[in-house]
Coordinates of C-alpha atoms and ligand atoms in Angstrom, one line a residue:
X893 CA -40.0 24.0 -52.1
X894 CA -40.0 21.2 -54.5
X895 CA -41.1 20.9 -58.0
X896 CA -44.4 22.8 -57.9
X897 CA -47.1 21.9 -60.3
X898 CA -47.4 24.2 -62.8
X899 CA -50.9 24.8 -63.6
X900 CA -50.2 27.1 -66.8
X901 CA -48.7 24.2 -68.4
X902 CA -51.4 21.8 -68.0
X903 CA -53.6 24.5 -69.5
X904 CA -52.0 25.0 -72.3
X905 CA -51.3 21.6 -73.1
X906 CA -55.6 21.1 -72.6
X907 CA -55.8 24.1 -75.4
X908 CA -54.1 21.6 -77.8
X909 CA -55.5 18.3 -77.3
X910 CA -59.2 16.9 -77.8
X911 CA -61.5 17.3 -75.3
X912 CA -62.8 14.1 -74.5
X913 CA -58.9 12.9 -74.2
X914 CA -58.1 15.6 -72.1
X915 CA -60.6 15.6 -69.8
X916 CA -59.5 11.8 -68.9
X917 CA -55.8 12.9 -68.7
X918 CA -57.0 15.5 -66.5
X919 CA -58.2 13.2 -64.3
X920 CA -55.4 11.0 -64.0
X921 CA -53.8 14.4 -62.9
X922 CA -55.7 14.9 -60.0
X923 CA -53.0 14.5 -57.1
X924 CA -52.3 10.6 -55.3
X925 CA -50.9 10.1 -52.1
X926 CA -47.4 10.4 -52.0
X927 CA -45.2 8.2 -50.4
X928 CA -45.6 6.7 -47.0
X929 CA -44.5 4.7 -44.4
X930 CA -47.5 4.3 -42.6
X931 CA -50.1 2.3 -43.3
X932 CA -53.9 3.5 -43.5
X933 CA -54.6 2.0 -40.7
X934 CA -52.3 3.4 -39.2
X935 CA -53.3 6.8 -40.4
X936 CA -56.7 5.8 -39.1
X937 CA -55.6 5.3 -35.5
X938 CA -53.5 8.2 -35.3
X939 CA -56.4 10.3 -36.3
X940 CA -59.0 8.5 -33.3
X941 CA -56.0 8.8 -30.6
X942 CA -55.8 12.3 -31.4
X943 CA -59.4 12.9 -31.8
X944 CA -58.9 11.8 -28.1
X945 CA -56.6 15.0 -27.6
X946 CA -58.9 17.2 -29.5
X947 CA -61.8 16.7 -27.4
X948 CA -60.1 17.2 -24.6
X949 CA -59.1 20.3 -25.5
X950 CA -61.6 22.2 -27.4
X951 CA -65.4 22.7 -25.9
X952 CA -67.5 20.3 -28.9
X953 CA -70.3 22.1 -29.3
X954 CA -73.7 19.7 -28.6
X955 CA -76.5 21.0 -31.0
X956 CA -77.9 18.6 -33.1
X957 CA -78.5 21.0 -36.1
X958 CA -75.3 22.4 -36.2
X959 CA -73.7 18.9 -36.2
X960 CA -75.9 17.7 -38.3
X961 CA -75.3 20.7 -40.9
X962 CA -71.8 20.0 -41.1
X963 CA -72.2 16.6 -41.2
X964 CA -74.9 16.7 -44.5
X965 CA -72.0 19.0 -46.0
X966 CA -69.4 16.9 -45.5
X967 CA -70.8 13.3 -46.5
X968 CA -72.1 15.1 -49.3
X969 CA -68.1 15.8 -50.3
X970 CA -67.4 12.4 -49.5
X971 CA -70.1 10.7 -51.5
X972 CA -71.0 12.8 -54.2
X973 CA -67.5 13.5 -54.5
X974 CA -66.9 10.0 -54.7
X975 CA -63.7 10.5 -52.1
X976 CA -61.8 7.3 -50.8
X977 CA -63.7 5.7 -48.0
X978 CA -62.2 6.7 -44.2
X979 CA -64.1 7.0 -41.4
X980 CA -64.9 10.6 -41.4
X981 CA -66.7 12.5 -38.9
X982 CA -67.1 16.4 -38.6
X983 CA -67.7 18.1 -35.2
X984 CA -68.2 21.5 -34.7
X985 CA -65.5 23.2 -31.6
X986 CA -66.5 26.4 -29.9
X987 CA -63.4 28.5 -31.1
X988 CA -64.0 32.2 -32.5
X989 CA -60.8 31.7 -34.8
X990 CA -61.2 30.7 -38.6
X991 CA -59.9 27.3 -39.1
X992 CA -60.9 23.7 -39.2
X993 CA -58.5 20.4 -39.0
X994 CA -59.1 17.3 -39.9
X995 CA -57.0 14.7 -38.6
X996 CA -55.3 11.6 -40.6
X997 CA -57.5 8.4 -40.8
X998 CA -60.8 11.2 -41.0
X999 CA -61.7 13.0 -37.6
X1000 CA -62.7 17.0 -38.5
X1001 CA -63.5 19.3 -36.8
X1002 CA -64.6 22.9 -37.6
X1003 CA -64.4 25.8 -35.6
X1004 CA -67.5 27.9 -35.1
X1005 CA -65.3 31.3 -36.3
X1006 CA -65.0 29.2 -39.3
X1007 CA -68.9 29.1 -39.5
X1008 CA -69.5 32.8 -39.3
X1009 CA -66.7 34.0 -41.6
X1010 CA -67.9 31.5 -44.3
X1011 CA -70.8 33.9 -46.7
X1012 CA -72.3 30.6 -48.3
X1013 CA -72.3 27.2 -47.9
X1014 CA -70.2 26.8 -51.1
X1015 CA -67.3 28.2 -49.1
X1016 CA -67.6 26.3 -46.0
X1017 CA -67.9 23.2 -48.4
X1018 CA -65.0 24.8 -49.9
X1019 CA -62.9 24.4 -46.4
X1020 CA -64.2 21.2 -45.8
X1021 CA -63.5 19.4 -49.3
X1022 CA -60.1 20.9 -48.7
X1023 CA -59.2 19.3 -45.4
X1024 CA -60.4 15.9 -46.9
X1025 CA -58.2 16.2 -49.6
X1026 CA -55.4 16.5 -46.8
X1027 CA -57.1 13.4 -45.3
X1028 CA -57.8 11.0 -48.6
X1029 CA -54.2 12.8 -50.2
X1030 CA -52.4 11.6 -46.3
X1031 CA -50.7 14.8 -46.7
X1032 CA -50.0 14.1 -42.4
X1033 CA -48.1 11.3 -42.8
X1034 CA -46.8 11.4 -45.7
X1035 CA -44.8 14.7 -44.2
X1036 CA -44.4 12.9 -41.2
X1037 CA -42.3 9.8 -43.4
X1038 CA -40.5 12.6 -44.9
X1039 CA -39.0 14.1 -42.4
X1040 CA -38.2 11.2 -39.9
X1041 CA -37.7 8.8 -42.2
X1042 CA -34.8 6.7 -40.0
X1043 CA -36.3 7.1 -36.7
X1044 CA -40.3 6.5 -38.0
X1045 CA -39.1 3.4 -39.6
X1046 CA -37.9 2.1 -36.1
X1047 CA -41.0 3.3 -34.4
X1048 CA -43.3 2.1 -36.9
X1049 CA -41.6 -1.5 -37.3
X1050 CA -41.5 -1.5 -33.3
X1051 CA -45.2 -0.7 -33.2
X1052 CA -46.6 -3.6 -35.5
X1053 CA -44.5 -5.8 -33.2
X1054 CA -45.0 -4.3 -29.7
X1055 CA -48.1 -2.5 -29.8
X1056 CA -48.4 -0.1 -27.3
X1057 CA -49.7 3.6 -28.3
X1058 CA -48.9 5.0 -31.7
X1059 CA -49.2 8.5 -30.8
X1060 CA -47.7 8.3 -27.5
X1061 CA -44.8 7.1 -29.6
X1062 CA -45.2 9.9 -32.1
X1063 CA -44.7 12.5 -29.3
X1064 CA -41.2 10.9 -28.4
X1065 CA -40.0 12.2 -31.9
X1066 CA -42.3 15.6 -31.4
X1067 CA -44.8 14.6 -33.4
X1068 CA -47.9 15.6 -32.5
X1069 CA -50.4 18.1 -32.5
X1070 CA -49.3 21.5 -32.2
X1071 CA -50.0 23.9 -35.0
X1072 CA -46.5 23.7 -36.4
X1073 CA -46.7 19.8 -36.0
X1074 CA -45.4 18.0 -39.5
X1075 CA -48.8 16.5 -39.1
X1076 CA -50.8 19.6 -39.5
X1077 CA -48.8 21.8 -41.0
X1078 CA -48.7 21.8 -44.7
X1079 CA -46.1 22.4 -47.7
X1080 CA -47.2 24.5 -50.3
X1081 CA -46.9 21.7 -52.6
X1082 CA -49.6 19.8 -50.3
X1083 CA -51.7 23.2 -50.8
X1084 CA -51.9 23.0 -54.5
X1085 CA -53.0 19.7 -54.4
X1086 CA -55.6 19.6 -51.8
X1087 CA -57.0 22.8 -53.9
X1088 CA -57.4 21.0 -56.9
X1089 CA -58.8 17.6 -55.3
X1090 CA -60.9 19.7 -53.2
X1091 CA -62.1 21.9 -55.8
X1092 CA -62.6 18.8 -58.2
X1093 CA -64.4 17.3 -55.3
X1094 CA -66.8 20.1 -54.6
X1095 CA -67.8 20.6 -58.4
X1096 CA -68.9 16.3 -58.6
X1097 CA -71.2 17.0 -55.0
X1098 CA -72.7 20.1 -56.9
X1099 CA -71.3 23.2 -55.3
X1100 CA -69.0 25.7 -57.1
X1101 CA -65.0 25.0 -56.6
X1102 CA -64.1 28.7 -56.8
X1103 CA -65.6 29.8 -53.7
X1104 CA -62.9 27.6 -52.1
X1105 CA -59.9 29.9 -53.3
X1106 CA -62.3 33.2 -53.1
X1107 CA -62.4 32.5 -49.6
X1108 CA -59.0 31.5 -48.6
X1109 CA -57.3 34.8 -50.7
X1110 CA -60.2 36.4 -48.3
X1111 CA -58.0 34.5 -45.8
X1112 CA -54.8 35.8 -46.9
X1113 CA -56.0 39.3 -47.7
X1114 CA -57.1 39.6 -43.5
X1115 CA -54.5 38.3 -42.6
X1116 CA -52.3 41.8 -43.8
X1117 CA -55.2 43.3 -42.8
X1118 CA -55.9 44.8 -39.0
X1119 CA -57.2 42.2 -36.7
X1120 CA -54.9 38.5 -38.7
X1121 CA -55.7 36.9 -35.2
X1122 CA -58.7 35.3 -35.9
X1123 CA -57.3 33.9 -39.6
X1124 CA -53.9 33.2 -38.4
X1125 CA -54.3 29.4 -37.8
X1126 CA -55.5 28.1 -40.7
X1127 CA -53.5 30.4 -42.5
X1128 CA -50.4 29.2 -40.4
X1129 CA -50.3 25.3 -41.1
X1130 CA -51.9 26.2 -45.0
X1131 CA -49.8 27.7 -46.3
X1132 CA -50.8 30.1 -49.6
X1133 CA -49.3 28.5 -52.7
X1134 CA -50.1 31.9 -54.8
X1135 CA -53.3 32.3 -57.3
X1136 CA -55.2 29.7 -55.5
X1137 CA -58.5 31.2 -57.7
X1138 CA -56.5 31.3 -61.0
X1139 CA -55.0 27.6 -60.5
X1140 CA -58.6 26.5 -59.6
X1141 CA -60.5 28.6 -62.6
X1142 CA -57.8 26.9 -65.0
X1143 CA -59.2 23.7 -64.0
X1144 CA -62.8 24.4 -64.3
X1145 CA -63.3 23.2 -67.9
X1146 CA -62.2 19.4 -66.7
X1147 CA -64.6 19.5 -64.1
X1148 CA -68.2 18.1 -63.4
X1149 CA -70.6 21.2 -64.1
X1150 CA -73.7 21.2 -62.9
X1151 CA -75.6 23.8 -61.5
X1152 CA -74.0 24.8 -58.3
X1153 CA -76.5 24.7 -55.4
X1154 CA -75.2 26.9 -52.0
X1155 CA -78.7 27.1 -50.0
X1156 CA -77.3 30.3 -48.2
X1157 CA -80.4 29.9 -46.0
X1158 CA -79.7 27.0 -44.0
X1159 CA -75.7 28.8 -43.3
X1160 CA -77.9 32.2 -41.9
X1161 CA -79.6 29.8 -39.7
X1162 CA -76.4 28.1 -38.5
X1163 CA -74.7 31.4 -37.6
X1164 CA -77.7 32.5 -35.9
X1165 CA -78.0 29.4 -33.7
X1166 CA -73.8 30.1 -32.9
X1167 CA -74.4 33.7 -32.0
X1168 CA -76.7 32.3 -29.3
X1169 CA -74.1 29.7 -27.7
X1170 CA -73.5 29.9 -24.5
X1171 CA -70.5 30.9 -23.7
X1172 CA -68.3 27.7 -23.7
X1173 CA -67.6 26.4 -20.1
X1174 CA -63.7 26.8 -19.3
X1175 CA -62.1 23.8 -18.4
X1176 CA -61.5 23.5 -14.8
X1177 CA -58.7 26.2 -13.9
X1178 CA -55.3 25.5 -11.6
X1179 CA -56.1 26.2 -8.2
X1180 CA -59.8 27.0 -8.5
X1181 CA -62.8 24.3 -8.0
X1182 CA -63.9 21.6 -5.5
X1183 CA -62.6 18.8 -5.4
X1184 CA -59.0 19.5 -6.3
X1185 CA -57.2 16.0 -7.6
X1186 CA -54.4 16.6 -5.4
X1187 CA -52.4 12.8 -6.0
X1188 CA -53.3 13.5 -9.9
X1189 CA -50.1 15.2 -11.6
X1190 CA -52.6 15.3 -14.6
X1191 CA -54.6 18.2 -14.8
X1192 CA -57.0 19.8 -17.6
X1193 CA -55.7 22.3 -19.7
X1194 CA -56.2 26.1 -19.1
X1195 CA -58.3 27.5 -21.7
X1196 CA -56.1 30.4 -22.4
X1197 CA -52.6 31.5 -20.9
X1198 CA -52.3 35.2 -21.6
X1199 CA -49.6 37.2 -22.5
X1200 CA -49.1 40.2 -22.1
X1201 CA -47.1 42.2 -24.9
X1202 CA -45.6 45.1 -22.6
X1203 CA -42.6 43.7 -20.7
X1204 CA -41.3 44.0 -17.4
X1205 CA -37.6 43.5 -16.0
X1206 CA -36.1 41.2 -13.3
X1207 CA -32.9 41.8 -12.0
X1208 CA -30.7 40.0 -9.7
X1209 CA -27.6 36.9 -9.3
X1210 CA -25.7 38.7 -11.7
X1211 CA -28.1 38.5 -14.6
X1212 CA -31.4 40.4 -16.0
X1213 CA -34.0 39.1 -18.3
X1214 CA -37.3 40.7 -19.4
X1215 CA -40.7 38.7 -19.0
X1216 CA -44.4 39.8 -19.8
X1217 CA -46.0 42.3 -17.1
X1218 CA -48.6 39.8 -16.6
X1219 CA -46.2 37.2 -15.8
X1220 CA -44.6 36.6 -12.3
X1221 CA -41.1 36.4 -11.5
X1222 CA -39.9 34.6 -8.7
X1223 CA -36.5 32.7 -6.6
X1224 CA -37.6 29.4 -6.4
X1225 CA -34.9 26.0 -6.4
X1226 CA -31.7 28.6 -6.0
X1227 CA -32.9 29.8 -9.1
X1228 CA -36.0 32.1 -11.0
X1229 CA -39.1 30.7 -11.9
X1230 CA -41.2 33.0 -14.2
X1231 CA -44.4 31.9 -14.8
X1232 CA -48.0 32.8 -15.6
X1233 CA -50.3 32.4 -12.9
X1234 CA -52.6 30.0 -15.1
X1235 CA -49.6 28.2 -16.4
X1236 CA -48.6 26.6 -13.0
X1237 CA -50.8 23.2 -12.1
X1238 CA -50.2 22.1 -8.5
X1239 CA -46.4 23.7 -8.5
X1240 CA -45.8 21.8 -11.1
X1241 CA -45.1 24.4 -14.7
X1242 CA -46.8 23.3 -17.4
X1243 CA -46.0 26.8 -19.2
X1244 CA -43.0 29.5 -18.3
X1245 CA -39.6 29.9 -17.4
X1246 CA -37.0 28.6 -15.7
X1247 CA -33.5 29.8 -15.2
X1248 CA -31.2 28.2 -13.3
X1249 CA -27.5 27.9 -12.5
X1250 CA -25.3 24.7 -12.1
X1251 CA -22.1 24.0 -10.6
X1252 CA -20.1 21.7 -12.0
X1253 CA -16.7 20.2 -10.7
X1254 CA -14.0 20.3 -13.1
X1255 CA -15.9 22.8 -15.4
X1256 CA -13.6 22.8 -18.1
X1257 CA -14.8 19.7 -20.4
X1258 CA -16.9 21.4 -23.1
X1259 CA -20.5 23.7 -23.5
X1260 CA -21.6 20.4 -25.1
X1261 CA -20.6 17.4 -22.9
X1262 CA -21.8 19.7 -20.1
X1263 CA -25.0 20.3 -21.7
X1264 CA -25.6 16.7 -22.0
X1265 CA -24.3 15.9 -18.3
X1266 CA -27.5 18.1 -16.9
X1267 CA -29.8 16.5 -19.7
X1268 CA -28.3 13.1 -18.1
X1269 CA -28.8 14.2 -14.8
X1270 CA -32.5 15.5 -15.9
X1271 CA -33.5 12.3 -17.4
X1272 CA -32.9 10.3 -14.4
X1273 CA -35.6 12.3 -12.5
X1274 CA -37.9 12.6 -15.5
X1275 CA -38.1 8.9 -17.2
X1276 CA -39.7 10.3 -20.0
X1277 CA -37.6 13.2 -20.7
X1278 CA -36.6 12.8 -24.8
X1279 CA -34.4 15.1 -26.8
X1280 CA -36.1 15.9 -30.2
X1281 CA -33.5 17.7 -31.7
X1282 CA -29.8 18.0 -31.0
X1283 CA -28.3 21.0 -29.6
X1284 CA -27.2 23.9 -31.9
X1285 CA -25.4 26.7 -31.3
X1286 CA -26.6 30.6 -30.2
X1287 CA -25.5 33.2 -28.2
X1288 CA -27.2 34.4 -25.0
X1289 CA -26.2 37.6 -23.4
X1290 CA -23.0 37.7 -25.4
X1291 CA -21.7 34.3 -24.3
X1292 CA -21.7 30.8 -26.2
X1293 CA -25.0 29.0 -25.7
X1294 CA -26.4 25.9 -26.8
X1295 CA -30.3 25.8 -27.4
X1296 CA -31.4 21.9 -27.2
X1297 CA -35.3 20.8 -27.5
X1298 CA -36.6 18.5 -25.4
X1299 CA -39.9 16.7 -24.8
X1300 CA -41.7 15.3 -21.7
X1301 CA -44.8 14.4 -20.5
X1302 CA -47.0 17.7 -19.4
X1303 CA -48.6 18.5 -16.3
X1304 CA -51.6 18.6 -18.6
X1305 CA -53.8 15.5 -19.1
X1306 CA -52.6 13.7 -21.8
X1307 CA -50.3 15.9 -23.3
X1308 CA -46.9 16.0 -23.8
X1309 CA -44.8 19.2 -23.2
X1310 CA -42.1 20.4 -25.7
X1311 CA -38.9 22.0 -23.1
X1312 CA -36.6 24.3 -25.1
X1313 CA -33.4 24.0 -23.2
X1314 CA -31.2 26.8 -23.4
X1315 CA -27.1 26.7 -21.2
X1316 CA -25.1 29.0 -21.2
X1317 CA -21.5 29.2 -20.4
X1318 CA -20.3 30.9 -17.7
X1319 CA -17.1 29.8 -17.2
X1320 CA -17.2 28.6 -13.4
X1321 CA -20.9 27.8 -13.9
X1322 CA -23.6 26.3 -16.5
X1323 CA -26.5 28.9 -16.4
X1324 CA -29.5 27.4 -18.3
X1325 CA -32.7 28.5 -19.2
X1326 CA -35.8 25.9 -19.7
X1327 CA -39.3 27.3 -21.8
X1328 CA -41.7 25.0 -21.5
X1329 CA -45.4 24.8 -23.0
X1330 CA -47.7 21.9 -23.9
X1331 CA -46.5 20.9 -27.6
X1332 CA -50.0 21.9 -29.0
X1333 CA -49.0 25.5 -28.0
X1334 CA -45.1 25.7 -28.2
X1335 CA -45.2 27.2 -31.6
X1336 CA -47.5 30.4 -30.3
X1337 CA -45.2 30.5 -27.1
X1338 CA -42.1 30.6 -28.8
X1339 CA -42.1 34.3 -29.5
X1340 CA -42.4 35.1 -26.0
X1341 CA -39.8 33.1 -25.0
X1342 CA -37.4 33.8 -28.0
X1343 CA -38.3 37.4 -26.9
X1344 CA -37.0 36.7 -23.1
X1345 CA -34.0 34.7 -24.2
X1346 CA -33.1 37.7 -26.4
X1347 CA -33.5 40.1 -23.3
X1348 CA -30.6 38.7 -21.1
X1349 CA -27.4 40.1 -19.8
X1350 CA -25.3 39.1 -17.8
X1351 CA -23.4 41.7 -14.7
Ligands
ZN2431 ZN1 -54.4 22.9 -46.5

């Protein structure tokens, strides 16, 4: 969005000048962190808390020569690279998608998909010295300072002062893991320059910084292409920023040259040793298992929620709304709860649908002050209950609506939930609508839901 380094310019500029000089003012080129108000500490115990998260989500896969494969790799960036000291780690997650993340403060983690996309080791060192950038560059929190600048500063003078969990505080102002997180999900600007510290980075440890863009236009070209599922993560919170090989190739006479070693062999064995996983054992499913934590609100998370893409209709209390045919609809409350079967953790929804209707006395104030009366009234059952962002204005079913987002803790261990929180005004009543899903997983729920809210009319 903002100024966007332009590549050409440098190049032509390096045409002019002598070499020797240039290649120094190259280097002072290479991108810096940008401003933040976090410190790298701080950074640093983001990145464990959520590494926390991570592995309670994701199945870490335990072989010794696949961890340590990605681990030679990536301390071969970091010190041959000569990148800003952090401490890194790299663990490999049993996920068929293309992607790996590396949290602020150093935690990465690499997705076996990632593994058997990759065609040498160049480009999974490629993927790898890119995410570092993101780490040394603190493209996270630098974003994060950005866009909460008022309310971060609060939280992040509070913090020093009153201790307490950073992270936990994060997810009061919705920052936190999900895959559109501010966090994780980069600005094209923050793309450019993790390529070129990345590439930069890969050329000092010896492997060759092109096969970073090659594979990430492979990426992009997929992603068009017939089956974008497995690409569309990384593709999602990276954004392209356009001729990622041309940027990089215009930067290849300031870099280290050596001859670039890949050792293909070593990658053939790794993806032969991840066809032969075992499948990855599910965490414990709602309402299956032994020895069912009844008193525990906190359950594990369900591997998968599906949804289905055909739709089905409910009808009934003077309204009808669509939902996905795997989905179930039912009156619960006085109102409709519509919910996947995995999505519901001892009766308590940690994904799904609620619609509800309200009666209110003297229902004439306004959409708004109403709206805030039931968050009022919702908050005094649910202490944790925060609103992220302040209610704007849609239509639902041809009537004025206000959509306000909401967070609160999930039914899920450790994780909050984001709550979408749709009202409606019916005249003599408030009919609302609540989406929930785990913040990690709004963002690929939110079609569904946008879908649903779309499908209602009222009788
Ligand atoms: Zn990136």
């Amino acid at each position: 969005m903002k100024n966007r380094r332009c590549f050409l310019v440098l190049a032509l500029l390096a045409l002019i000048a002598a070499p020797a000089a240039l290649a120094q003012a190259k280097k002072r080129n290479l991108p810096r962190p940008g401003w933040n108000l976090f410190s790298k500490e701080q950074d640093i115990e983001i990145g464990r808390e959520f590494a926390k998260q991570v592995e309670q989500q994701f199945v870490v896969v335990q072989n010794r020569e696949l961890t340590e494969y990605v681990n030679r790799i990536g301390n071969r960036l970091v010190e041959r690279g000569g990148l800003e000291k952090y401490p890194y780690f790299f663990k490999v997650v049993q996920e068929d998608s293309i992607n790996a993340f590396a949290l602020p403060g150093g935690p990465m983690y690499v997705h076996t998909g990632l593994l058997s996309a990759v065609e040498n080791e160049a480009q999974l060192a490629g993927v790898l010295a890119h995410e570092l950038s993101h780490v040394v560059l603190r493209h996270g929190t630098n974003q994060a300072s950005k866009a909460q600048f008022a309310q971060l500063g609060a939280l992040l003078a509070g913090a020093v002062i009153g201790g307490g969990s950073l992270t936990g505080q994060l997810a009061q102002l919705g920052i936190g893991l999900g895959a559109n997180s501010v966090l994780l999900k980069y600005s094209r600007n923050a793309e450019s320059d993790a390529d070129l510290l990345g590439a930069y980075t890969m050329a000092k440890a010896g492997y060759n910084p092109v096969e970073m863009a090659r594979f990430f236009e492979r990426l992009q070209a997929e992603r068009k292409g017939k089956t974008p599922k497995l690409v569309e993560i990384f593709t999602a919170s990276h954004p392209d920023p356009g001729n990622r090989v041309k940027a990089i190739e215009a930067q290849l006479p300031y870099m280290p040259r050596g001859s670039y070693d890949a050792r293909e062999g070593d990658l053939k064995r790794m993806q032969e040793i991840i066809g032969k996983l075992p499948k990855a054992a599910k965490p414990a499913q709602p309402g299956q298992g032994t020895a069912a934590p009844a008193q525990l609100p906190n359950a594990p998370k369900p591997e998968r929620v599906p949804v289905s893409s055909r739709m089905q209709s409910w009808r009934g209390d003077g309204f009808r709304i669509e939902y996905p045919d795997n989905w179930r609809a039912e009156r619960a409350d006085g109102g409709l709860n519509i919910t996947p079967r995995e999505g519901v953790v001892q009766g308590f929804i940690g994904y799904g649908v609620l619609v509800r209707r309200a009666k209110i006395n003297n229902r004439m104030v306004s959409l708004e002050r109403d709206t805030q009366t039931l968050i009022d009234e919702m908050a005094k059952r649910e202490s944790n209950l925060r609103t992220v962002e302040q209610p704007q204005r849609i239509t639902v079913g041809g009537r004025r609506a206000l959509v306000t987002k909401l967070s609160n803790d999930s039914p899920y261990a450790g994780v909050r939930e984001i709550d979408v929180l749709i009202t409606v005004d019916l005249e003599t009543d408030l009919f609302y609508i609540i989406c929930v899903a785990p913040l990690p997983d709004y963002p690929s729920f939110e079609p569904v839901y946008q879908q649903m809210i779309r499908s209602i009319s009222f009788e």
